[in-house]
GROMACS .gro file of C-alpha atoms in nm:
model
  395
    1UNK     CA    1   3.104   2.835   5.236
    2UNK     CA    2   2.997   3.224   5.291
    3UNK     CA    3   3.337   3.318   5.078
    4UNK     CA    4   3.200   3.106   4.783
    5UNK     CA    5   2.850   3.253   4.812
    6UNK     CA    6   2.989   3.599   4.828
    7UNK     CA    7   3.215   3.512   4.528
    8UNK     CA    8   2.934   3.368   4.341
    9UNK     CA    9   2.757   3.688   4.414
   10UNK     CA   10   3.000   3.884   4.323
   11UNK     CA   11   3.039   3.733   3.992
   12UNK     CA   12   2.660   3.743   3.891
   13UNK     CA   13   2.694   4.141   3.964
   14UNK     CA   14   2.979   4.150   3.747
   15UNK     CA   15   2.797   3.973   3.446
   16UNK     CA   16   2.484   4.220   3.513
   17UNK     CA   17   2.718   4.559   3.511
   18UNK     CA   18   2.852   4.425   3.166
   19UNK     CA   19   2.505   4.406   3.013
   20UNK     CA   20   2.392   4.737   3.164
   21UNK     CA   21   2.714   4.889   3.044
   22UNK     CA   22   2.644   4.786   2.704
   23UNK     CA   23   2.263   4.758   2.671
   24UNK     CA   24   2.249   4.982   2.365
   25UNK     CA   25   2.414   4.736   2.187
   26UNK     CA   26   2.194   4.462   2.282
   27UNK     CA   27   1.873   4.666   2.217
   28UNK     CA   28   2.011   4.763   1.891
   29UNK     CA   29   2.053   4.418   1.801
   30UNK     CA   30   1.745   4.320   1.921
   31UNK     CA   31   1.495   4.580   1.745
   32UNK     CA   32   1.720   4.523   1.431
   33UNK     CA   33   1.662   4.159   1.399
   34UNK     CA   34   1.285   4.210   1.526
   35UNK     CA   35   1.221   4.472   1.240
   36UNK     CA   36   1.432   4.272   0.988
   37UNK     CA   37   1.212   3.937   1.041
   38UNK     CA   38   0.872   4.140   1.053
   39UNK     CA   39   0.949   4.332   0.727
   40UNK     CA   40   1.052   3.995   0.575
   41UNK     CA   41   0.771   3.793   0.667
   42UNK     CA   42   0.564   4.060   0.531
   43UNK     CA   43   0.732   4.021   0.188
   44UNK     CA   44   0.719   3.672   0.143
   45UNK     CA   45   0.456   3.511  -0.012
   46UNK     CA   46   0.182   3.350   0.160
   47UNK     CA   47   0.154   2.964   0.121
   48UNK     CA   48  -0.171   2.792   0.204
   49UNK     CA   49  -0.236   2.408   0.278
   50UNK     CA   50  -0.534   2.193   0.128
   51UNK     CA   51  -0.599   1.847   0.258
   52UNK     CA   52  -0.778   1.577   0.165
   53UNK     CA   53  -0.854   1.269   0.332
   54UNK     CA   54  -0.889   0.912   0.238
   55UNK     CA   55  -0.978   0.581   0.405
   56UNK     CA   56  -0.883   0.230   0.279
   57UNK     CA   57  -1.217  -0.001   0.234
   58UNK     CA   58  -1.143  -0.348   0.336
   59UNK     CA   59  -1.381  -0.596   0.118
   60UNK     CA   60  -1.492  -0.898   0.255
   61UNK     CA   61  -1.493  -1.074  -0.054
   62UNK     CA   62  -1.808  -1.008  -0.233
   63UNK     CA   63  -2.030  -1.270  -0.396
   64UNK     CA   64  -1.778  -1.492  -0.526
   65UNK     CA   65  -1.617  -1.587  -0.150
   66UNK     CA   66  -2.003  -1.621  -0.009
   67UNK     CA   67  -2.062  -1.858  -0.268
   68UNK     CA   68  -1.761  -2.048  -0.237
   69UNK     CA   69  -1.832  -2.096   0.133
   70UNK     CA   70  -2.196  -2.187   0.031
   71UNK     CA   71  -2.069  -2.503  -0.179
   72UNK     CA   72  -2.148  -2.766   0.076
   73UNK     CA   73  -2.177  -3.019  -0.187
   74UNK     CA   74  -1.853  -2.955  -0.296
   75UNK     CA   75  -1.600  -2.903  -0.009
   76UNK     CA   76  -1.307  -2.864  -0.182
   77UNK     CA   77  -1.394  -2.532  -0.313
   78UNK     CA   78  -1.367  -2.309   0.006
   79UNK     CA   79  -1.070  -2.087  -0.005
   80UNK     CA   80  -0.987  -2.180  -0.368
   81UNK     CA   81  -0.912  -1.814  -0.467
   82UNK     CA   82  -0.753  -1.553  -0.202
   83UNK     CA   83  -0.953  -1.337  -0.009
   84UNK     CA   84  -1.036  -0.983  -0.172
   85UNK     CA   85  -0.906  -0.788   0.087
   86UNK     CA   86  -0.891  -0.387   0.022
   87UNK     CA   87  -0.521  -0.205  -0.056
   88UNK     CA   88  -0.378  -0.161   0.266
   89UNK     CA   89  -0.279   0.200   0.400
   90UNK     CA   90   0.091   0.155   0.313
   91UNK     CA   91   0.028   0.054   0.019
   92UNK     CA   92  -0.189   0.332  -0.109
   93UNK     CA   93   0.056   0.590   0.042
   94UNK     CA   94   0.323   0.418  -0.175
   95UNK     CA   95   0.087   0.455  -0.514
   96UNK     CA   96   0.012   0.836  -0.416
   97UNK     CA   97   0.387   0.911  -0.360
   98UNK     CA   98   0.497   0.741  -0.696
   99UNK     CA   99   0.612   0.918  -0.995
  100UNK     CA  100   0.336   0.792  -1.198
  101UNK     CA  101   0.047   0.976  -0.965
  102UNK     CA  102   0.261   1.326  -0.995
  103UNK     CA  103   0.271   1.316  -1.346
  104UNK     CA  104  -0.097   1.194  -1.368
  105UNK     CA  105  -0.188   1.511  -1.162
  106UNK     CA  106   0.053   1.744  -1.328
  107UNK     CA  107  -0.140   1.622  -1.702
  108UNK     CA  108  -0.475   1.637  -1.572
  109UNK     CA  109  -0.441   2.004  -1.412
  110UNK     CA  110  -0.205   2.147  -1.667
  111UNK     CA  111   0.042   2.247  -1.384
  112UNK     CA  112   0.362   2.312  -1.568
  113UNK     CA  113   0.235   2.659  -1.678
  114UNK     CA  114   0.099   2.704  -1.313
  115UNK     CA  115   0.412   2.582  -1.135
  116UNK     CA  116   0.631   2.783  -1.373
  117UNK     CA  117   0.489   3.119  -1.448
  118UNK     CA  118   0.795   3.309  -1.415
  119UNK     CA  119   1.026   3.280  -1.737
  120UNK     CA  120   1.291   2.992  -1.749
  121UNK     CA  121   1.612   3.006  -1.877
  122UNK     CA  122   1.517   2.656  -2.031
  123UNK     CA  123   1.152   2.519  -2.082
  124UNK     CA  124   1.031   2.331  -1.749
  125UNK     CA  125   1.016   1.967  -1.819
  126UNK     CA  126   0.764   1.719  -1.674
  127UNK     CA  127   1.028   1.610  -1.436
  128UNK     CA  128   1.073   1.937  -1.338
  129UNK     CA  129   0.718   1.965  -1.258
  130UNK     CA  130   0.729   1.638  -1.072
  131UNK     CA  131   0.987   1.751  -0.830
  132UNK     CA  132   0.805   2.097  -0.758
  133UNK     CA  133   0.481   1.877  -0.684
  134UNK     CA  134   0.704   1.657  -0.477
  135UNK     CA  135   0.830   1.936  -0.259
  136UNK     CA  136   0.466   2.101  -0.194
  137UNK     CA  137   0.293   1.762  -0.150
  138UNK     CA  138   0.284   1.571   0.185
  139UNK     CA  139   0.118   1.196   0.189
  140UNK     CA  140   0.082   1.111   0.540
  141UNK     CA  141  -0.055   0.756   0.730
  142UNK     CA  142  -0.214   0.844   1.033
  143UNK     CA  143  -0.187   0.458   1.142
  144UNK     CA  144  -0.568   0.469   1.250
  145UNK     CA  145  -0.672   0.414   0.902
  146UNK     CA  146  -0.660   0.738   0.743
  147UNK     CA  147  -0.449   0.910   0.479
  148UNK     CA  148  -0.387   1.233   0.446
  149UNK     CA  149  -0.327   1.424   0.126
  150UNK     CA  150  -0.188   1.790   0.191
  151UNK     CA  151  -0.049   2.038  -0.070
  152UNK     CA  152   0.104   2.364   0.017
  153UNK     CA  153   0.099   2.630  -0.243
  154UNK     CA  154   0.044   3.017  -0.289
  155UNK     CA  155  -0.310   2.997  -0.458
  156UNK     CA  156  -0.549   2.812  -0.189
  157UNK     CA  157  -0.764   2.724  -0.470
  158UNK     CA  158  -0.522   2.545  -0.652
  159UNK     CA  159  -0.371   2.403  -0.371
  160UNK     CA  160  -0.711   2.234  -0.284
  161UNK     CA  161  -0.763   2.134  -0.680
  162UNK     CA  162  -0.405   1.937  -0.681
  163UNK     CA  163  -0.521   1.762  -0.332
  164UNK     CA  164  -0.830   1.642  -0.473
  165UNK     CA  165  -0.696   1.539  -0.832
  166UNK     CA  166  -0.458   1.282  -0.630
  167UNK     CA  167  -0.758   1.119  -0.532
  168UNK     CA  168  -0.927   1.095  -0.897
  169UNK     CA  169  -0.549   0.983  -0.988
  170UNK     CA  170  -0.529   0.738  -0.735
  171UNK     CA  171  -0.930   0.573  -0.834
  172UNK     CA  172  -0.822   0.574  -1.214
  173UNK     CA  173  -0.454   0.409  -1.123
  174UNK     CA  174  -0.619   0.136  -0.907
  175UNK     CA  175  -0.895   0.035  -1.205
  176UNK     CA  176  -0.655   0.041  -1.493
  177UNK     CA  177  -0.388  -0.164  -1.324
  178UNK     CA  178  -0.597  -0.439  -1.191
  179UNK     CA  179  -0.539  -0.402  -0.837
  180UNK     CA  180  -0.861  -0.516  -0.770
  181UNK     CA  181  -0.880  -0.895  -0.620
  182UNK     CA  182  -1.211  -0.957  -0.806
  183UNK     CA  183  -1.057  -0.876  -1.130
  184UNK     CA  184  -0.748  -1.093  -1.056
  185UNK     CA  185  -0.986  -1.395  -0.944
  186UNK     CA  186  -1.202  -1.342  -1.255
  187UNK     CA  187  -0.900  -1.349  -1.492
  188UNK     CA  188  -0.742  -1.662  -1.341
  189UNK     CA  189  -1.070  -1.869  -1.342
  190UNK     CA  190  -1.119  -1.763  -1.706
  191UNK     CA  191  -0.823  -1.889  -1.789
  192UNK     CA  192  -0.895  -2.238  -1.609
  193UNK     CA  193  -1.205  -2.232  -1.739
  194UNK     CA  194  -1.071  -2.219  -2.105
  195UNK     CA  195  -0.844  -2.498  -2.017
  196UNK     CA  196  -1.056  -2.715  -1.846
  197UNK     CA  197  -1.339  -2.654  -2.181
  198UNK     CA  198  -1.059  -2.799  -2.374
  199UNK     CA  199  -1.011  -3.103  -2.202
  200UNK     CA  200  -1.357  -3.174  -2.164
  201UNK     CA  201  -1.404  -3.151  -2.515
  202UNK     CA  202  -1.111  -3.383  -2.608
  203UNK     CA  203  -1.237  -3.616  -2.345
  204UNK     CA  204  -1.607  -3.634  -2.433
  205UNK     CA  205  -1.458  -3.681  -2.833
  206UNK     CA  206  -1.251  -3.969  -2.696
  207UNK     CA  207  -1.510  -4.145  -2.500
  208UNK     CA  208  -1.758  -4.109  -2.760
  209UNK     CA  209  -1.514  -4.265  -3.055
  210UNK     CA  210  -1.461  -4.530  -2.801
  211UNK     CA  211  -1.829  -4.642  -2.750
  212UNK     CA  212  -1.907  -4.629  -3.134
  213UNK     CA  213  -1.550  -4.835  -3.209
  214UNK     CA  214  -1.619  -5.080  -2.983
  215UNK     CA  215  -2.033  -5.096  -2.945
  216UNK     CA  216  -2.047  -5.007  -2.556
  217UNK     CA  217  -2.365  -4.828  -2.466
  218UNK     CA  218  -2.381  -4.819  -2.108
  219UNK     CA  219  -2.266  -4.981  -1.775
  220UNK     CA  220  -2.368  -5.179  -1.466
  221UNK     CA  221  -2.514  -4.952  -1.167
  222UNK     CA  222  -2.245  -5.057  -0.940
  223UNK     CA  223  -1.977  -4.967  -1.172
  224UNK     CA  224  -2.140  -4.637  -1.247
  225UNK     CA  225  -2.131  -4.566  -0.886
  226UNK     CA  226  -1.757  -4.652  -0.869
  227UNK     CA  227  -1.687  -4.412  -1.137
  228UNK     CA  228  -1.898  -4.125  -1.023
  229UNK     CA  229  -1.711  -4.173  -0.689
  230UNK     CA  230  -1.360  -4.165  -0.868
  231UNK     CA  231  -1.458  -3.855  -1.054
  232UNK     CA  232  -1.559  -3.671  -0.736
  233UNK     CA  233  -1.270  -3.726  -0.569
  234UNK     CA  234  -1.049  -3.669  -0.897
  235UNK     CA  235  -1.247  -3.311  -0.923
  236UNK     CA  236  -1.173  -3.267  -0.537
  237UNK     CA  237  -0.794  -3.330  -0.604
  238UNK     CA  238  -0.776  -3.107  -0.901
  239UNK     CA  239  -0.949  -2.855  -0.741
  240UNK     CA  240  -0.714  -2.871  -0.430
  241UNK     CA  241  -0.396  -2.859  -0.692
  242UNK     CA  242  -0.562  -2.524  -0.841
  243UNK     CA  243  -0.623  -2.395  -0.484
  244UNK     CA  244  -0.276  -2.455  -0.337
  245UNK     CA  245  -0.097  -2.304  -0.703
  246UNK     CA  246  -0.294  -1.993  -0.661
  247UNK     CA  247  -0.213  -1.958  -0.259
  248UNK     CA  248   0.160  -2.036  -0.372
  249UNK     CA  249   0.135  -1.667  -0.555
  250UNK     CA  250   0.131  -1.517  -0.233
  251UNK     CA  251   0.221  -1.713   0.056
  252UNK     CA  252   0.558  -1.892   0.124
  253UNK     CA  253   0.573  -2.281   0.218
  254UNK     CA  254   0.554  -2.251   0.566
  255UNK     CA  255   0.237  -2.035   0.554
  256UNK     CA  256  -0.055  -2.237   0.743
  257UNK     CA  257  -0.303  -2.280   0.448
  258UNK     CA  258  -0.007  -2.407   0.225
  259UNK     CA  259   0.069  -2.676   0.511
  260UNK     CA  260  -0.284  -2.713   0.541
  261UNK     CA  261  -0.355  -2.773   0.171
  262UNK     CA  262  -0.075  -3.030   0.134
  263UNK     CA  263  -0.197  -3.226   0.390
  264UNK     CA  264  -0.554  -3.253   0.248
  265UNK     CA  265  -0.383  -3.337  -0.104
  266UNK     CA  266  -0.210  -3.619   0.057
  267UNK     CA  267  -0.493  -3.748   0.209
  268UNK     CA  268  -0.720  -3.741  -0.126
  269UNK     CA  269  -0.432  -3.885  -0.316
  270UNK     CA  270  -0.481  -4.180  -0.060
  271UNK     CA  271  -0.856  -4.241  -0.104
  272UNK     CA  272  -0.808  -4.246  -0.505
  273UNK     CA  273  -0.522  -4.471  -0.462
  274UNK     CA  274  -0.754  -4.699  -0.241
  275UNK     CA  275  -1.059  -4.657  -0.438
  276UNK     CA  276  -0.860  -4.733  -0.789
  277UNK     CA  277  -0.757  -5.078  -0.643
  278UNK     CA  278  -0.935  -5.281  -0.392
  279UNK     CA  279  -0.781  -5.225  -0.068
  280UNK     CA  280  -0.834  -5.318   0.312
  281UNK     CA  281  -1.059  -4.992   0.344
  282UNK     CA  282  -1.419  -5.125   0.396
  283UNK     CA  283  -1.575  -4.847   0.196
  284UNK     CA  284  -1.355  -4.929  -0.079
  285UNK     CA  285  -1.490  -5.299  -0.108
  286UNK     CA  286  -1.850  -5.135  -0.184
  287UNK     CA  287  -1.694  -5.099  -0.534
  288UNK     CA  288  -1.565  -5.340  -0.786
  289UNK     CA  289  -1.212  -5.344  -0.810
  290UNK     CA  290  -1.098  -5.130  -1.158
  291UNK     CA  291  -0.802  -5.376  -1.185
  292UNK     CA  292  -1.050  -5.648  -1.215
  293UNK     CA  293  -1.266  -5.530  -1.469
  294UNK     CA  294  -1.208  -5.679  -1.853
  295UNK     CA  295  -0.977  -5.471  -2.085
  296UNK     CA  296  -1.210  -5.304  -2.266
  297UNK     CA  297  -1.441  -5.231  -1.990
  298UNK     CA  298  -1.108  -5.075  -1.793
  299UNK     CA  299  -1.042  -4.837  -2.090
  300UNK     CA  300  -1.415  -4.732  -2.083
  301UNK     CA  301  -1.425  -4.696  -1.732
  302UNK     CA  302  -1.106  -4.452  -1.769
  303UNK     CA  303  -1.237  -4.280  -2.022
  304UNK     CA  304  -1.584  -4.260  -1.859
  305UNK     CA  305  -1.410  -4.117  -1.551
  306UNK     CA  306  -1.208  -3.832  -1.688
  307UNK     CA  307  -1.530  -3.719  -1.883
  308UNK     CA  308  -1.708  -3.669  -1.578
  309UNK     CA  309  -1.387  -3.553  -1.380
  310UNK     CA  310  -1.392  -3.268  -1.659
  311UNK     CA  311  -1.765  -3.209  -1.656
  312UNK     CA  312  -1.778  -3.126  -1.272
  313UNK     CA  313  -1.495  -2.904  -1.281
  314UNK     CA  314  -1.617  -2.719  -1.560
  315UNK     CA  315  -1.945  -2.685  -1.387
  316UNK     CA  316  -1.802  -2.506  -1.102
  317UNK     CA  317  -1.573  -2.294  -1.261
  318UNK     CA  318  -1.851  -2.154  -1.476
  319UNK     CA  319  -2.028  -2.063  -1.150
  320UNK     CA  320  -1.782  -1.914  -1.008
  321UNK     CA  321  -1.655  -1.708  -1.325
  322UNK     CA  322  -2.038  -1.573  -1.356
  323UNK     CA  323  -1.979  -1.474  -0.958
  324UNK     CA  324  -1.678  -1.345  -1.035
  325UNK     CA  325  -1.779  -1.106  -1.344
  326UNK     CA  326  -2.033  -0.968  -1.092
  327UNK     CA  327  -1.804  -0.875  -0.818
  328UNK     CA  328  -1.543  -0.710  -1.072
  329UNK     CA  329  -1.853  -0.500  -1.160
  330UNK     CA  330  -1.918  -0.412  -0.810
  331UNK     CA  331  -1.527  -0.338  -0.663
  332UNK     CA  332  -1.402  -0.072  -0.896
  333UNK     CA  333  -1.224   0.121  -0.622
  334UNK     CA  334  -1.040   0.010  -0.303
  335UNK     CA  335  -1.103   0.360  -0.090
  336UNK     CA  336  -1.342   0.603   0.000
  337UNK     CA  337  -1.311   1.025   0.016
  338UNK     CA  338  -1.367   1.124   0.401
  339UNK     CA  339  -1.275   1.479   0.337
  340UNK     CA  340  -1.277   1.671   0.016
  341UNK     CA  341  -1.016   1.963  -0.008
  342UNK     CA  342  -1.145   2.276  -0.009
  343UNK     CA  343  -0.939   2.639  -0.047
  344UNK     CA  344  -0.821   2.709   0.302
  345UNK     CA  345  -0.888   3.058   0.448
  346UNK     CA  346  -0.569   3.109   0.628
  347UNK     CA  347  -0.233   3.088   0.529
  348UNK     CA  348   0.025   2.800   0.663
  349UNK     CA  349   0.280   3.029   0.628
  350UNK     CA  350   0.521   3.224   0.680
  351UNK     CA  351   0.423   3.233   1.074
  352UNK     CA  352   0.500   3.578   1.117
  353UNK     CA  353   0.451   3.598   1.480
  354UNK     CA  354   0.656   3.323   1.525
  355UNK     CA  355   0.925   3.460   1.314
  356UNK     CA  356   0.948   3.792   1.472
  357UNK     CA  357   0.945   3.609   1.830
  358UNK     CA  358   1.244   3.347   1.723
  359UNK     CA  359   1.449   3.648   1.569
  360UNK     CA  360   1.401   3.827   1.893
  361UNK     CA  361   1.502   3.527   2.101
  362UNK     CA  362   1.803   3.477   1.886
  363UNK     CA  363   1.893   3.869   1.874
  364UNK     CA  364   1.870   3.870   2.246
  365UNK     CA  365   2.134   3.590   2.277
  366UNK     CA  366   2.371   3.710   1.992
  367UNK     CA  367   2.357   4.043   2.171
  368UNK     CA  368   2.485   3.925   2.520
  369UNK     CA  369   2.704   3.707   2.372
  370UNK     CA  370   2.869   4.012   2.153
  371UNK     CA  371   2.920   4.247   2.461
  372UNK     CA  372   3.074   3.966   2.645
  373UNK     CA  373   3.322   3.918   2.366
  374UNK     CA  374   3.372   4.287   2.359
  375UNK     CA  375   3.413   4.306   2.709
  376UNK     CA  376   3.685   4.042   2.702
  377UNK     CA  377   3.867   4.222   2.446
  378UNK     CA  378   3.848   4.551   2.634
  379UNK     CA  379   3.987   4.351   2.930
  380UNK     CA  380   4.311   4.192   2.720
  381UNK     CA  381   4.355   4.553   2.628
  382UNK     CA  382   4.336   4.721   2.957
  383UNK     CA  383   4.588   4.443   3.078
  384UNK     CA  384   4.833   4.505   2.808
  385UNK     CA  385   4.834   4.843   2.871
  386UNK     CA  386   4.883   4.800   3.253
  387UNK     CA  387   5.133   4.543   3.194
  388UNK     CA  388   5.324   4.825   2.955
  389UNK     CA  389   5.239   5.129   3.219
  390UNK     CA  390   5.440   4.872   3.499
  391UNK     CA  391   5.741   4.842   3.290
  392UNK     CA  392   5.763   5.215   3.251
  393UNK     CA  393   5.772   5.276   3.588
  394UNK     CA  394   6.033   5.025   3.664
  395UNK     CA  395   6.256   5.157   3.382
   0.00000   0.00000   0.00000
């Protein structure tokens, strides 16, 4: 054990002697590298970083959702439209990183002239500017609900302008490209309203024509009650079908809401079947069976039921359409600017002290490696000379 320790000490002393022997080489490499790094760092163009921070806003759905929940007399309305939740952070990050955003920012600030100040072999294009802007911009989601837009450029004022312009471009994009759920709701209701209005007009004309031709003016109260009940069920069934169609645009067949709506549709169809033809349900016995009505009466009942159903659906959609327009006017952005970018006072790079320290450490190790390599070459040469000298002595 003592012999091994001695050998280790001797080896370490040998290494130290090699370093002391050629310390000038190590010192020369060290100071040359440190000096070169310092000069290069001083000559490098200072780069500044400006950062803007935004926060996605989650909407509760506005007046439209509140109104739908409050319509207790029409239980089939609740949840008819998808919630107007704000855009998630991941979606906003994807939009901010898109080429469309970059082009909008470049054109708004005329960045082609700024980014390509020096003469170019060929006139720079918009795509060249997009690549340059992408290299100097970093969009990040901190996973806590905030998104940072960082821009690095040699001019601190321009860096701040670019970061702030991204927020302006994002707001413009969201508004113009109908990312607002309120706008989608309004468009959906508007289309349904036009369709139902046409169907209502046709149903009313058919009923009016039948009354004139057949000289039918009114019906008894019991039949009227039966028609009203049928119309309500039919309206509920139609609304549920529309609701399912809307949700299927956003959800899969295994979605709990989709499964729930299908169950409710089956139940409504059962109730409608029982009411249209007298069955064992005691509640259905309170109304005369439509199948037992005279032929003319049956035709009139069907026309009346269709008109009442269309009228109920039309009234419902009209209320929703007015509320949706108010929601759309209010819901024009889906994020809030937390920190506006300001021109930074201190550069982010080059980090001169760090560069000099790294250069010094690397040079130190490189110098030590070099002196050991030179020592190794010297030992080989010395060994060869000793061998040659030995051969001469033998001869």
